[in-house]
Coordinates of C-alpha atoms and ligand atoms in Angstrom, one line a residue:
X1167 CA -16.1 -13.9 -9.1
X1168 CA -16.8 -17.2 -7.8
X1169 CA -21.2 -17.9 -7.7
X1170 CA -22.0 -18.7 -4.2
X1171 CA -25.3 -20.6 -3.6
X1172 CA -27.1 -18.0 -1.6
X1173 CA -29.6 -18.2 1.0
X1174 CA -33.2 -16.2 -0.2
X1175 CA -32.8 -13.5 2.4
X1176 CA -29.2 -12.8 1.9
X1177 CA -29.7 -12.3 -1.9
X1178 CA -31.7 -9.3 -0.8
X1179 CA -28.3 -7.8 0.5
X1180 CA -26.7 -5.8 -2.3
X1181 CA -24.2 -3.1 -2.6
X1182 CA -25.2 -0.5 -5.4
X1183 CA -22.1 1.0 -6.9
X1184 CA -22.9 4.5 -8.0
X1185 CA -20.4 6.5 -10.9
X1186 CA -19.6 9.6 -8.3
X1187 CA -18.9 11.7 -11.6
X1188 CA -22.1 11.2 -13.0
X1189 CA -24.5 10.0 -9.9
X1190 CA -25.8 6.8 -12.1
X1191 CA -26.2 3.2 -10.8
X1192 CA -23.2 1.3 -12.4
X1193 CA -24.3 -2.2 -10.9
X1194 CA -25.2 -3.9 -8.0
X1195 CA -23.1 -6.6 -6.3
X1196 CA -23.7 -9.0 -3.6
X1197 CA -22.7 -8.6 0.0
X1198 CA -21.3 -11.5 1.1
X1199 CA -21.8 -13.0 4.6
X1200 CA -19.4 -15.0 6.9
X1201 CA -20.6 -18.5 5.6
X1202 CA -20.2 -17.1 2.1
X1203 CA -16.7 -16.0 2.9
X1204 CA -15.9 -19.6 4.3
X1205 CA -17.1 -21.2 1.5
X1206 CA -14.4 -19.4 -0.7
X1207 CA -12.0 -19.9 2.0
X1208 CA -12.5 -23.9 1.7
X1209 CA -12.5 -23.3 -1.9
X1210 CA -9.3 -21.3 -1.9
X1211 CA -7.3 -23.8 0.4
X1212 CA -8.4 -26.7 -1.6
X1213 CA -6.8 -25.2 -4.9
X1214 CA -3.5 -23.5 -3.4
X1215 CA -1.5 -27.0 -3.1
X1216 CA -1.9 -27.2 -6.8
X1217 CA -0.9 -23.7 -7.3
X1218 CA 2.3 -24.0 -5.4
X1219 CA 3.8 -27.0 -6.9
X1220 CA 3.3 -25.0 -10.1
X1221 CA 6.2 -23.6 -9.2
X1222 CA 7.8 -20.1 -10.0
X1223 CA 7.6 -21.0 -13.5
X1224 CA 4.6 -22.0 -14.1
X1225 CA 3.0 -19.2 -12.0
X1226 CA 5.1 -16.5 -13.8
X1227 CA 3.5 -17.8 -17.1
X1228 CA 0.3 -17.2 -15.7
X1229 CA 1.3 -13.5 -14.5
X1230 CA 2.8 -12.5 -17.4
X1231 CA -0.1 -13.8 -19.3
X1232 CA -2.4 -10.8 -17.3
X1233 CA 0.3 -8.7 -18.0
X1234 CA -0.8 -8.7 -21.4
X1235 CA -4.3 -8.5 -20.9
X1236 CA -4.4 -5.5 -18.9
X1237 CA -2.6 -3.7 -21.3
X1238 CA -5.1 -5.2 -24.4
X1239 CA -7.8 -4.9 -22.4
X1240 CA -6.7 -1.3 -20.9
X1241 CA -9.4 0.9 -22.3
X1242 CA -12.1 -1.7 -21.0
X1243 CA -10.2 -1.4 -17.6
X1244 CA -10.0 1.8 -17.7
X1245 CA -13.4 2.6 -18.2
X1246 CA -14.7 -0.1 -15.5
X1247 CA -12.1 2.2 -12.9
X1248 CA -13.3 5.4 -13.9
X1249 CA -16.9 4.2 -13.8
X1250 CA -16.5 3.1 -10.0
X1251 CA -14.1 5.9 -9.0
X1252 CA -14.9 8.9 -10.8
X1253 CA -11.5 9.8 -11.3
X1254 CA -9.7 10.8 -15.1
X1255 CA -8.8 8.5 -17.6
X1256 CA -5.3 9.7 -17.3
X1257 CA -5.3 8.7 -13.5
X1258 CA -6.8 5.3 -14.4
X1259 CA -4.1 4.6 -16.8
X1260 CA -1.1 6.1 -15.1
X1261 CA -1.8 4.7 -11.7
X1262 CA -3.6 1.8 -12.0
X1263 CA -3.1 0.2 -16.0
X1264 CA 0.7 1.5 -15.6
X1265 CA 1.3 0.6 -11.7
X1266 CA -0.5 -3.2 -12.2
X1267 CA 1.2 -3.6 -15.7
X1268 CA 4.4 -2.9 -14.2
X1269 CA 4.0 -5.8 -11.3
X1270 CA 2.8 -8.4 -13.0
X1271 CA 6.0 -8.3 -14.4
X1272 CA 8.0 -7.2 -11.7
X1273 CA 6.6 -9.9 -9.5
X1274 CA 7.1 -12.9 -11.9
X1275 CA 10.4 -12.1 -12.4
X1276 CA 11.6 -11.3 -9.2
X1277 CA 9.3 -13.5 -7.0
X1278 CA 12.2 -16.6 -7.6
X1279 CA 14.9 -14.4 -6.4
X1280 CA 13.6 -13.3 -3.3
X1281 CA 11.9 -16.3 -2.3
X1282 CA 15.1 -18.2 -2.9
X1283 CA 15.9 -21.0 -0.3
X1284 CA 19.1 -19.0 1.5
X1285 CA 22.0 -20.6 2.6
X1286 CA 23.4 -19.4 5.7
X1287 CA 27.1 -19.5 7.3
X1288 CA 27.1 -19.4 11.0
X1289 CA 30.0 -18.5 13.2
X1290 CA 29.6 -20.3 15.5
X1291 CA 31.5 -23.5 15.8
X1292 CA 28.9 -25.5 18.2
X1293 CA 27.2 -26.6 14.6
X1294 CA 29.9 -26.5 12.7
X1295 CA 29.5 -29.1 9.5
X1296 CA 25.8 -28.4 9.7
X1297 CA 23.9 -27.5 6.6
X1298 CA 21.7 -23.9 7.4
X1299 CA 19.1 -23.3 4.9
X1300 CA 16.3 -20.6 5.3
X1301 CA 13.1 -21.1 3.0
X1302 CA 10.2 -19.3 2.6
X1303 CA 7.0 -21.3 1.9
X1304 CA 3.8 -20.0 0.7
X1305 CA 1.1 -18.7 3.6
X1306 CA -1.9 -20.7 2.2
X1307 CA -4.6 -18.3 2.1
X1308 CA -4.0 -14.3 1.9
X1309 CA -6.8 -11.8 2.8
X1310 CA -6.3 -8.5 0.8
X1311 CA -8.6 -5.7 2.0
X1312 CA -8.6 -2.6 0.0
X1313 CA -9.7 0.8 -0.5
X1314 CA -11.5 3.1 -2.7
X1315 CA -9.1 5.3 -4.1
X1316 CA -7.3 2.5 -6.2
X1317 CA -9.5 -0.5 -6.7
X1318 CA -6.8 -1.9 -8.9
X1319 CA -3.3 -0.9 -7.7
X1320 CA -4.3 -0.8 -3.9
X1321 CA -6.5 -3.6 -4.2
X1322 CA -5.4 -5.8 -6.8
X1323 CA -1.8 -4.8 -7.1
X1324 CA -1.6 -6.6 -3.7
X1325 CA -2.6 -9.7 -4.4
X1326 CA -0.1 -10.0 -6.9
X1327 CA 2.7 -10.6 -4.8
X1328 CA 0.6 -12.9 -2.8
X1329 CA -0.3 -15.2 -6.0
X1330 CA 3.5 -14.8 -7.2
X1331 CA 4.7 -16.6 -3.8
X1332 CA 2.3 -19.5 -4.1
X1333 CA -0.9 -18.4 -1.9
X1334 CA -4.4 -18.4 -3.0
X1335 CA -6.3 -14.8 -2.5
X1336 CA -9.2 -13.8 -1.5
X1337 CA -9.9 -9.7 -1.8
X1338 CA -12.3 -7.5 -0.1
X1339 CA -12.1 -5.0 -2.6
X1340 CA -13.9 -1.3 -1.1
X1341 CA -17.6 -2.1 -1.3
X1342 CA -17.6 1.4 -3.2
X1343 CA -15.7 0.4 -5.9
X1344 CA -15.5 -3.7 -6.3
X1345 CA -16.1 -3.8 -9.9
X1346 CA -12.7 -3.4 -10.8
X1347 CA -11.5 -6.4 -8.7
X1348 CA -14.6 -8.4 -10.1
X1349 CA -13.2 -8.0 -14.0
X1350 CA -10.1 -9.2 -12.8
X1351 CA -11.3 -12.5 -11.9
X1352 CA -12.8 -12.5 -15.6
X1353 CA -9.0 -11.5 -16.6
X1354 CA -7.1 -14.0 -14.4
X1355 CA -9.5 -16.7 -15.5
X1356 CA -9.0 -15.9 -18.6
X1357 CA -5.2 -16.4 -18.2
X1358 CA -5.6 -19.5 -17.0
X1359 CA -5.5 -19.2 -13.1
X1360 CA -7.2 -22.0 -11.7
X1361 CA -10.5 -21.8 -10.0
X1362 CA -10.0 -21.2 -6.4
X1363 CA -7.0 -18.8 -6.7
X1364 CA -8.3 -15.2 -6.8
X1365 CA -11.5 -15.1 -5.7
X1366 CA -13.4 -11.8 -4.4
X1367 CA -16.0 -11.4 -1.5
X1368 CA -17.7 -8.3 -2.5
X1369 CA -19.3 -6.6 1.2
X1370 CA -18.9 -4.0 3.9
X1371 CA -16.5 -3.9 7.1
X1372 CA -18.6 -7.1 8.4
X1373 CA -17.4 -9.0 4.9
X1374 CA -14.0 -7.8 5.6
X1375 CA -13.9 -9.0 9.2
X1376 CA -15.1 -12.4 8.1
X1377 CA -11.7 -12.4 5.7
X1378 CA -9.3 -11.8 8.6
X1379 CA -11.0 -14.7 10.4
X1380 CA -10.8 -16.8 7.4
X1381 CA -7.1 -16.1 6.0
X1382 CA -3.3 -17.1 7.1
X1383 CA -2.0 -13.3 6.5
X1384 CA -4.3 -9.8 6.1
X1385 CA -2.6 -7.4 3.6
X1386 CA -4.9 -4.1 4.6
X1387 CA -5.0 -0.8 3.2
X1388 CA -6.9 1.9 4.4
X1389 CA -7.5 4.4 7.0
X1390 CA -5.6 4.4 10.2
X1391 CA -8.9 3.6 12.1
X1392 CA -10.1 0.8 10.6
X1393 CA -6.5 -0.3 10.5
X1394 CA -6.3 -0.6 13.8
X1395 CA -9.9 -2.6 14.0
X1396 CA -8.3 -5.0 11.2
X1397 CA -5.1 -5.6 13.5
X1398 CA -7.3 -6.1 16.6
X1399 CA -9.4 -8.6 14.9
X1400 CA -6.7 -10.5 13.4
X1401 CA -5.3 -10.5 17.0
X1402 CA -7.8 -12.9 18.1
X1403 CA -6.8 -16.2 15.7
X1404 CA -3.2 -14.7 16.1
X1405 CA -3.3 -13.7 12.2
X1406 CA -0.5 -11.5 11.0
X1407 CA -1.5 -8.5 9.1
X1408 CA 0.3 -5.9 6.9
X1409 CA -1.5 -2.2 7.0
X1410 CA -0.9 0.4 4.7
X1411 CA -2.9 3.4 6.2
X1412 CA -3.5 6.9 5.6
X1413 CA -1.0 10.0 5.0
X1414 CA -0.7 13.8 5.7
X1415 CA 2.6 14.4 3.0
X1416 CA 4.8 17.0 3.9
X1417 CA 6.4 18.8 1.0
X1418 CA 9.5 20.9 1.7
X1419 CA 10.2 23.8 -0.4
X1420 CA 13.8 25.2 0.4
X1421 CA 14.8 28.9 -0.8
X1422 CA 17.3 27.7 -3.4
X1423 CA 14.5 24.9 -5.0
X1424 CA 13.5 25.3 -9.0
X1425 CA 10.5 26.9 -8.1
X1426 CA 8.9 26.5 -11.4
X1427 CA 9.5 22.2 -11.0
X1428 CA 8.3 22.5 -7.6
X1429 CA 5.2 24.2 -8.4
X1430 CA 4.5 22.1 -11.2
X1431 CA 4.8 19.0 -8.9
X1432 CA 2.9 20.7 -5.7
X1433 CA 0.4 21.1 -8.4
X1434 CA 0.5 18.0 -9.6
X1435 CA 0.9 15.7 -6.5
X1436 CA -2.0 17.6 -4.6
X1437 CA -4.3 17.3 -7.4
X1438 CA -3.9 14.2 -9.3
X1439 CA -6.8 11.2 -8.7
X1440 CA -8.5 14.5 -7.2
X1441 CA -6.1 14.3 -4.0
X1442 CA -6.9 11.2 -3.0
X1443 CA -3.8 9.3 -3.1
X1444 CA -2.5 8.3 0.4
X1445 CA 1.0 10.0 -0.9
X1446 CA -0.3 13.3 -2.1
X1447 CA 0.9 16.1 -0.7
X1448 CA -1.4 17.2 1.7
X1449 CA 0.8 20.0 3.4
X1450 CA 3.4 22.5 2.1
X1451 CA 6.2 24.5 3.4
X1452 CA 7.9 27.3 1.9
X1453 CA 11.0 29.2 3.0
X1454 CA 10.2 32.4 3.2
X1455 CA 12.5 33.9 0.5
X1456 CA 10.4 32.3 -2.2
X1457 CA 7.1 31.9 -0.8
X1458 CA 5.3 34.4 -2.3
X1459 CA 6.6 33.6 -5.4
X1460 CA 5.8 30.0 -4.9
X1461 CA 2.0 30.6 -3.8
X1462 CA 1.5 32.7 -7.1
X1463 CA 3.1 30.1 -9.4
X1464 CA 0.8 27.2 -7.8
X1465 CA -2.2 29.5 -7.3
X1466 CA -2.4 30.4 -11.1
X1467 CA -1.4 26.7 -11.8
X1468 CA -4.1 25.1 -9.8
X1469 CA -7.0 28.1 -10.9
X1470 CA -6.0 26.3 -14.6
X1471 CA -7.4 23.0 -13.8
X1472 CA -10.4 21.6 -15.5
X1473 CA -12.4 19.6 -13.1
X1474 CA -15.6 17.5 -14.1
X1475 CA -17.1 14.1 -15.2
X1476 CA -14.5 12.6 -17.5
X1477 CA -15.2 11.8 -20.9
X1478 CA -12.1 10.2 -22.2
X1479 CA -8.2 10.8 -22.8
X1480 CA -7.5 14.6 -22.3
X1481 CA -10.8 15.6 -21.3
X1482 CA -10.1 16.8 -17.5
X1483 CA -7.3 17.0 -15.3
X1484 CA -9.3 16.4 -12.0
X1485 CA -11.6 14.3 -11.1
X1486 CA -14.7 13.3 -8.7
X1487 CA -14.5 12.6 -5.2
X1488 CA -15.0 8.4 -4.8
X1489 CA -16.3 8.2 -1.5
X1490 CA -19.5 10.5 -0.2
X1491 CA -18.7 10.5 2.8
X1492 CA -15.1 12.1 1.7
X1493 CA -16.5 15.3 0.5
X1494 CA -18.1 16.4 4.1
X1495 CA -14.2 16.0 5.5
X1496 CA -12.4 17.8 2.6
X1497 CA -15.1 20.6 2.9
X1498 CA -15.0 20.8 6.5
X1499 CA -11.1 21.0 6.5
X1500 CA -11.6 23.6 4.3
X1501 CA -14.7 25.1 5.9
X1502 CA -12.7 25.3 9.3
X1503 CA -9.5 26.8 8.1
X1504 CA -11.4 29.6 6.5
X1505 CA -13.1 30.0 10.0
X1506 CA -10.6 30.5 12.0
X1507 CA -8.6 33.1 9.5
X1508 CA -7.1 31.2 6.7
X1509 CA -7.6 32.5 3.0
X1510 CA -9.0 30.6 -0.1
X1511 CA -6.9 31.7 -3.3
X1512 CA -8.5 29.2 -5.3
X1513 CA -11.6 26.6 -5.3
X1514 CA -12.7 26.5 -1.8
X1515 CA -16.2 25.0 -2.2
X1516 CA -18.3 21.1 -2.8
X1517 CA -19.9 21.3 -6.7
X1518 CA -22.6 18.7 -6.4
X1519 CA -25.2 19.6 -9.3
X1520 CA -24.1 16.5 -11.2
X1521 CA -21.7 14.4 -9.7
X1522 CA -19.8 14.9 -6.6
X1523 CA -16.7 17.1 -7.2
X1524 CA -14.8 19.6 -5.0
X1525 CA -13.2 22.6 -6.7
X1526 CA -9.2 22.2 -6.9
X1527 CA -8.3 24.2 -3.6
X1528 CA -5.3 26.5 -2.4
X1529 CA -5.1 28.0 1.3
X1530 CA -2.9 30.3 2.8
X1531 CA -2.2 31.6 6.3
X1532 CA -2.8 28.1 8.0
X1533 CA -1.1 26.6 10.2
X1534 CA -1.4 23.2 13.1
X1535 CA -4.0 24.4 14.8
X1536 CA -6.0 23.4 12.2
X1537 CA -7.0 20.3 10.8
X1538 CA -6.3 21.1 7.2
X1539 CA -2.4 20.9 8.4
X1540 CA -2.7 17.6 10.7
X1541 CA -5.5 15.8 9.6
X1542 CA -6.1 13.4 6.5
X1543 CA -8.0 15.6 4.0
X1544 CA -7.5 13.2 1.0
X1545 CA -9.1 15.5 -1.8
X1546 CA -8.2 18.5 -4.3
X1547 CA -6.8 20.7 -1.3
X1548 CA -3.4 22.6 -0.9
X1549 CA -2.8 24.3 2.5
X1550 CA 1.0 26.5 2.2
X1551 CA 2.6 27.8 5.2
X1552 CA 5.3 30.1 5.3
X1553 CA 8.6 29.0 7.2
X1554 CA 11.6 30.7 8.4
X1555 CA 14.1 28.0 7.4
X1556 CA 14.6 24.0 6.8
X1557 CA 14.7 23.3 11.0
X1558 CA 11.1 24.7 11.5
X1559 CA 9.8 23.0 8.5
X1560 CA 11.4 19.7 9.5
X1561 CA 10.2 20.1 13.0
X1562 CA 6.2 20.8 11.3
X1563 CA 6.8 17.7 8.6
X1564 CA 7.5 15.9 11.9
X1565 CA 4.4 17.4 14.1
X1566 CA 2.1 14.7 12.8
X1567 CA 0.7 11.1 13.9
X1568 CA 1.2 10.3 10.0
X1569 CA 4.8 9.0 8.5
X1570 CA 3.6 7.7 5.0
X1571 CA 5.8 9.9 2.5
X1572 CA 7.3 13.5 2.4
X1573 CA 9.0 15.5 -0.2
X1574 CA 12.4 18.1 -0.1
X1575 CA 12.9 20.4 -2.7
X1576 CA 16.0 22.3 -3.2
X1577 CA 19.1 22.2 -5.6
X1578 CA 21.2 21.3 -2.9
X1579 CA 20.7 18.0 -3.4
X1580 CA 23.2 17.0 -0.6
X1581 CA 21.6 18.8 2.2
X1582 CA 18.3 17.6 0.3
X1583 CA 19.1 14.1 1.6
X1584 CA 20.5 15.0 4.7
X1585 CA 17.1 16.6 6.0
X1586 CA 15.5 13.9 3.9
X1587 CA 17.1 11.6 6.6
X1588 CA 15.4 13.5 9.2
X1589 CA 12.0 13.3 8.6
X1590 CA 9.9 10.6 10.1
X1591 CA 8.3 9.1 7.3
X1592 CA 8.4 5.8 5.4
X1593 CA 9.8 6.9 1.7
X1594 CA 11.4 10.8 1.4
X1595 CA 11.9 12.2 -2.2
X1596 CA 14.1 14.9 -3.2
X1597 CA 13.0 17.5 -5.6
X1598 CA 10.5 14.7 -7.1
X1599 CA 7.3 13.0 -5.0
X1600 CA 5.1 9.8 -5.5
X1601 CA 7.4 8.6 -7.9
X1602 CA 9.5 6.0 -5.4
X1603 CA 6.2 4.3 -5.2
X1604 CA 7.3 3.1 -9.2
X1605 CA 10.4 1.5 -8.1
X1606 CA 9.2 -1.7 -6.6
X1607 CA 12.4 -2.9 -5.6
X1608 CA 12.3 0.3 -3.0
X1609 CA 10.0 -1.0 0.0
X1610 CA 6.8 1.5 0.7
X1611 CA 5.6 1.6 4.2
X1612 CA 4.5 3.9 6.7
X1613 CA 6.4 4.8 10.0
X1614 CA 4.3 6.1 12.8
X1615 CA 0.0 5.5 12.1
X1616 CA 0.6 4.9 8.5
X1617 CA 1.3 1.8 9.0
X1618 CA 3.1 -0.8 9.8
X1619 CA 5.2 -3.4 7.3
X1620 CA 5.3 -2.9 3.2
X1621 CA 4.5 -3.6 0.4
X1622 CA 7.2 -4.1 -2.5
X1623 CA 11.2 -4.7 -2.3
X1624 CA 12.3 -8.1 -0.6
X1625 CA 9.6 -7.6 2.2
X1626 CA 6.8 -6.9 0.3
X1627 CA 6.4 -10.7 -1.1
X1628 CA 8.7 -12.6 2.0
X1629 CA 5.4 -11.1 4.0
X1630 CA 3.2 -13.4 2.3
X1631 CA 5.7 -16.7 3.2
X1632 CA 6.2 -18.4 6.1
X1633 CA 10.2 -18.4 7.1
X1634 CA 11.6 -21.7 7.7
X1635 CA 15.1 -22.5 9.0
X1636 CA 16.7 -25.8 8.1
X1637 CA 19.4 -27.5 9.8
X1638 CA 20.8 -30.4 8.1
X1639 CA 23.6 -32.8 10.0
X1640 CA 25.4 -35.3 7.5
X1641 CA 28.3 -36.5 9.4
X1642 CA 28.5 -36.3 12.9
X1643 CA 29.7 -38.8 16.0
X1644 CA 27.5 -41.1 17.8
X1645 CA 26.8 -38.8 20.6
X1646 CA 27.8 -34.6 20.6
X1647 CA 30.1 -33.7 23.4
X1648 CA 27.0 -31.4 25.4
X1649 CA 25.1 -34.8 25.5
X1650 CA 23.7 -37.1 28.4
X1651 CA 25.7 -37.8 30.6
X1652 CA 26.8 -34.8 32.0
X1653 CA 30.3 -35.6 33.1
X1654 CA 32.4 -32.8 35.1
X1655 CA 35.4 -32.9 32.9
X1656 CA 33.5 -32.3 29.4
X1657 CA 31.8 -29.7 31.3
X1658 CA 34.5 -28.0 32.7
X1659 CA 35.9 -28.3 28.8
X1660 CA 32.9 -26.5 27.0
X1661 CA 33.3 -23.9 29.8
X1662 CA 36.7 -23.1 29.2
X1663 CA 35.5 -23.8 25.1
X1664 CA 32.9 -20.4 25.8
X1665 CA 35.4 -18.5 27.6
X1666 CA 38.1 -18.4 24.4
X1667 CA 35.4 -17.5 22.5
X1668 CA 33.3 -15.2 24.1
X1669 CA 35.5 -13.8 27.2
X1670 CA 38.8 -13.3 25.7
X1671 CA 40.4 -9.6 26.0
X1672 CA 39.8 -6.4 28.0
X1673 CA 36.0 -4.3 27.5
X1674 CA 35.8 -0.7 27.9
Ligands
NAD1089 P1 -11.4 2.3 5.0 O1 -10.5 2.1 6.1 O2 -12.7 3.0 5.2 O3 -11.8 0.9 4.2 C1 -10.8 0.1 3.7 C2 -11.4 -1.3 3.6 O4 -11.6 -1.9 4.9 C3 -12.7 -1.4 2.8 O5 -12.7 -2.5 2.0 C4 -13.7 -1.6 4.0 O6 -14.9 -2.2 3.6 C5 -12.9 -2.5 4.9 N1 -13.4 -2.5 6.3 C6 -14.1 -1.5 7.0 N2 -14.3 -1.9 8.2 C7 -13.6 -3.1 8.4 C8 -13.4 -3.9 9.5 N3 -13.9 -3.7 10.7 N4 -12.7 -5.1 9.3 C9 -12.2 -5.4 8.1 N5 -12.4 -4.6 7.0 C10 -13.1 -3.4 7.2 O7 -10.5 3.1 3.9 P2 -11.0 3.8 2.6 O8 -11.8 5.0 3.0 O9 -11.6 2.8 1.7 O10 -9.6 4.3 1.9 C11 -9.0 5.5 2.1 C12 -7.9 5.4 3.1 O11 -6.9 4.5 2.6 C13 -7.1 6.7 3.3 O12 -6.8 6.9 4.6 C14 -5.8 6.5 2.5 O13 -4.7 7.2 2.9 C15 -5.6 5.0 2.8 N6 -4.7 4.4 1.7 C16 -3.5 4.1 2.1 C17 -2.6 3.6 1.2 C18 -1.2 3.2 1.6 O14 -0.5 2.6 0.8 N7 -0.7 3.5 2.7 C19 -3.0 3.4 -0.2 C20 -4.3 3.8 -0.5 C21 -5.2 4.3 0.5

């Protein structure tokens, strides 16, 4: 991270980050204030020129140079993650090492390709001759504002993109887990990024705000309702912004599905990084035929777990929760369904003696009257509800404010896609989940309040450019025929002109 010359008074102000597994102080790091944050901002503009006319080349180098060292460095990585977050060493390396290592690469290689100048035909015969060109130049200075859950996919994976296109970065990284984003300012420096680039402005909301009035683009993830403070802010210096926000995953499981695979992965995708993934399914429905069998299969599944502080490869499937205040809305989803008549088959209660971990959970006999079917639980929870067929578990996928991701299970794989089609979310899987979010060339982003643009494919680096259109004239006459003077007869000839083209032949 870049050293700021701090005033007396604001050295006082530090975040401690606390190891949610354990309940130990990791480290302490600064919170930044608004003149800190415009200090990096002047830093970061100053460098970026340099950093563009480096070109694709020369940036790639320097990306695929990281690529390297997050993979050599991986168990140092993954120990900084899992210090900060809690969560496994399996989810640290699938998620975050394998997600990260992945883009650096992706990015580098593609970045060329989709930023490519674009040359355009227009029909059109008013500019006929002309040369049409649209470009996409770098922002200047990106804001990424991240969250807990994956300090370096979510947080860092983001700025990827960003540095791949020619901008300089600054991230707010969650100001419960920055230290991942601080060791990769160690890494990129290391690679050779030059100073100025990537640059991190540790804080809280008030850090974050002081971004979006700093920055030429906010790439935000996190939960709907700061989202829409972010957007509101940004609103004011006319800043665009990019918000990937929270989730409630629907996962369909038809009567003909491989039940066992579907378990398995209603297992999995509930429980993995301890739920808190903003595509885990949070919700299932189960045909009738097969739900009893279903339930059993993922109840004896999920009662098999181990849960508790990690200590190394293999050492427990599930996790901590990340975020204290995360526990009190898991448990009182949980809490509240029981309430009001829904049954615990497994788990169902906050372990807090050393750490902070809530027990891998399945529920039964829910359904949308309660918040553990509409709301964002984001931890080790699986509510199933029993439906009659596809339509009425297309129509509850649908009865949500979320549209992040959903999943249908079946060995039809036909129809599959077809109801696939019909739910209102931003990716749909079929008899798999998560998984889209590998293929970066597919864009992820949420419909409805999950969002609003994406990250990956095309979009997800053309976000951090500014489109420009070019119009070059080589030959042409002195003066075009629409030109002072207006003279009746050349109007009355680009009238008739319009009519052949635009008015010719019958309409319905
Ligand atoms: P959060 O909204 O509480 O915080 C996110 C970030 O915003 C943090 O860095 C925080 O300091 C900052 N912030 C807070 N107030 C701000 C303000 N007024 N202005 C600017 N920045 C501000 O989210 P969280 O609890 O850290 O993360 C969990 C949420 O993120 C879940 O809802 C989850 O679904 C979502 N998420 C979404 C995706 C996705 O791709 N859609 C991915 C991961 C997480």
């Amino acid at each position: 991270m870049a050293i700021v010359e701090r005033e007396p008074s604001a050295q006082q102000q530090q975040i401690d980050v606390e190891n949610p597994a354990t309940g130990a102080v990791v480290r302490s790091v600064p919170i930044l204030s608004a003149e800190e944050v415009r200090t990096l901002a002047e830093r970061g503009r100053a460098a970026q020129p340099a950093w563009e006319a480096l070109g694709f080349e020369g940036r790639a180098r320097v990306l695929r140079r990281a690529q390297k060292w997050v993979l050599d460095h991986r168990e140092r990585l993954i120990e900084t993650i899992v210090s900060e977050t809690g969560k496994t060493h399996e989810d640290a390396l699938l998620a975050e090492i394998g997600y990260v290592g992945n883009a650096f690469g992706f990015w580098a290689k593609n970045a060329p390709e989709y930023l490519a100048d674009e040359k355009v035909r227009s029909a059109n015969p008013f500019v006929l001759g002309r040369k049409l060109v649209v470009r996409y130049a770098p922002l200047g200075l990106v804001g990424v504002i991240g969250p807990w859950n994956y300090p370096l996919s979510n947080s860092f994976g983001d700025c990827i993109p960003a540095l791949a296109a020619g901008n300089a970065v600054i991230l707010k990284p969650s100001e419960v887990t920055p230290l991942t984003s601080l060791l990769m300012a160690e890494a990129m420096r290391e690679c050779g990024l030059p100073d100025g680039i990537y640059q991190v402005a540790t804080g809280l909301g008030e850090t974050g705000q002081a971004v979006i009035d700093e920055v030429d683009m906010v790439m935000f993830t996190g939960s709907t309702a700061t989202g829409k403070k972010v957007m509101e802010r940004a609103a004011r210096t006319l800043t665009p912004v990019s918000l990937e926000l929270g989730g409630k995953d629907p996962m369909i499981v038809l009567a003909d599905a491989d039940l066992e695979r579907a378990a398995n992965a209603a297992t999995y995708y509930s429980m993995q990084n301890g739920g808190q993934t903003c595509i885990s399914v949070e919700r299932a429905y189960v045909e009738a035929p097969v739900y009893d069998a279903f339930v059993a299969k993922v109840t004896q599944k999920v009662k098999a777990l181990r849960q508790g502080a990690p200590a190394g490869p293999g050492s427990v499937d599930v996790g901590a929760i990340t975020f204290p205040k995360q526990l009190d809305i898991v448990s009182g989803h949980v809490d509240a369904a029981r309430s009001a008549g829904a049954t615990v088959l497994t788990g169902g209660h906050a372990r807090t003696e050393s750490g902070r971990f809530y027990e891998p959970t399945v529920l039964v006999d829910v359904d949308h009257s309660m918040a553990c079917m509409t709301e964002e639980t984001f931890g080790p929870t699986l509510p199933i509800m029993r439906v009659n067929d596809a339509e009425e578990a297309v129509k509850l996928a649908n009865d949500s404010p979320y549209g992040l991701g959903a999943s249908v299970w079946t060995s039809d794989v036909t129809r599959g896609e077809a109801l696939a089609r019909r739910i209102e979310a931003g990716a749909v899987c079929v008899n798999d989940a998560q998984v889209n979010y590998l293929a970066l060339e597919l864009p992820m982003g949420g419909w409805k309040s999950s969002g609003l643009g994406s990250r990956h494919g095309a979009g997800g680096i053309r976000k951090y450019t500014r489109q420009q259109s070019l119009l070059v004239t080589r030959l042409a006459p002195k003066r075009d025929l629409h030109m002072f003077p207006y003279k009746a007869k050349t109007t009355g000839l680009l009238g008739r002109a319009m009519k052949l083209l635009y008015g010719r032949g019958k309409r319905d």
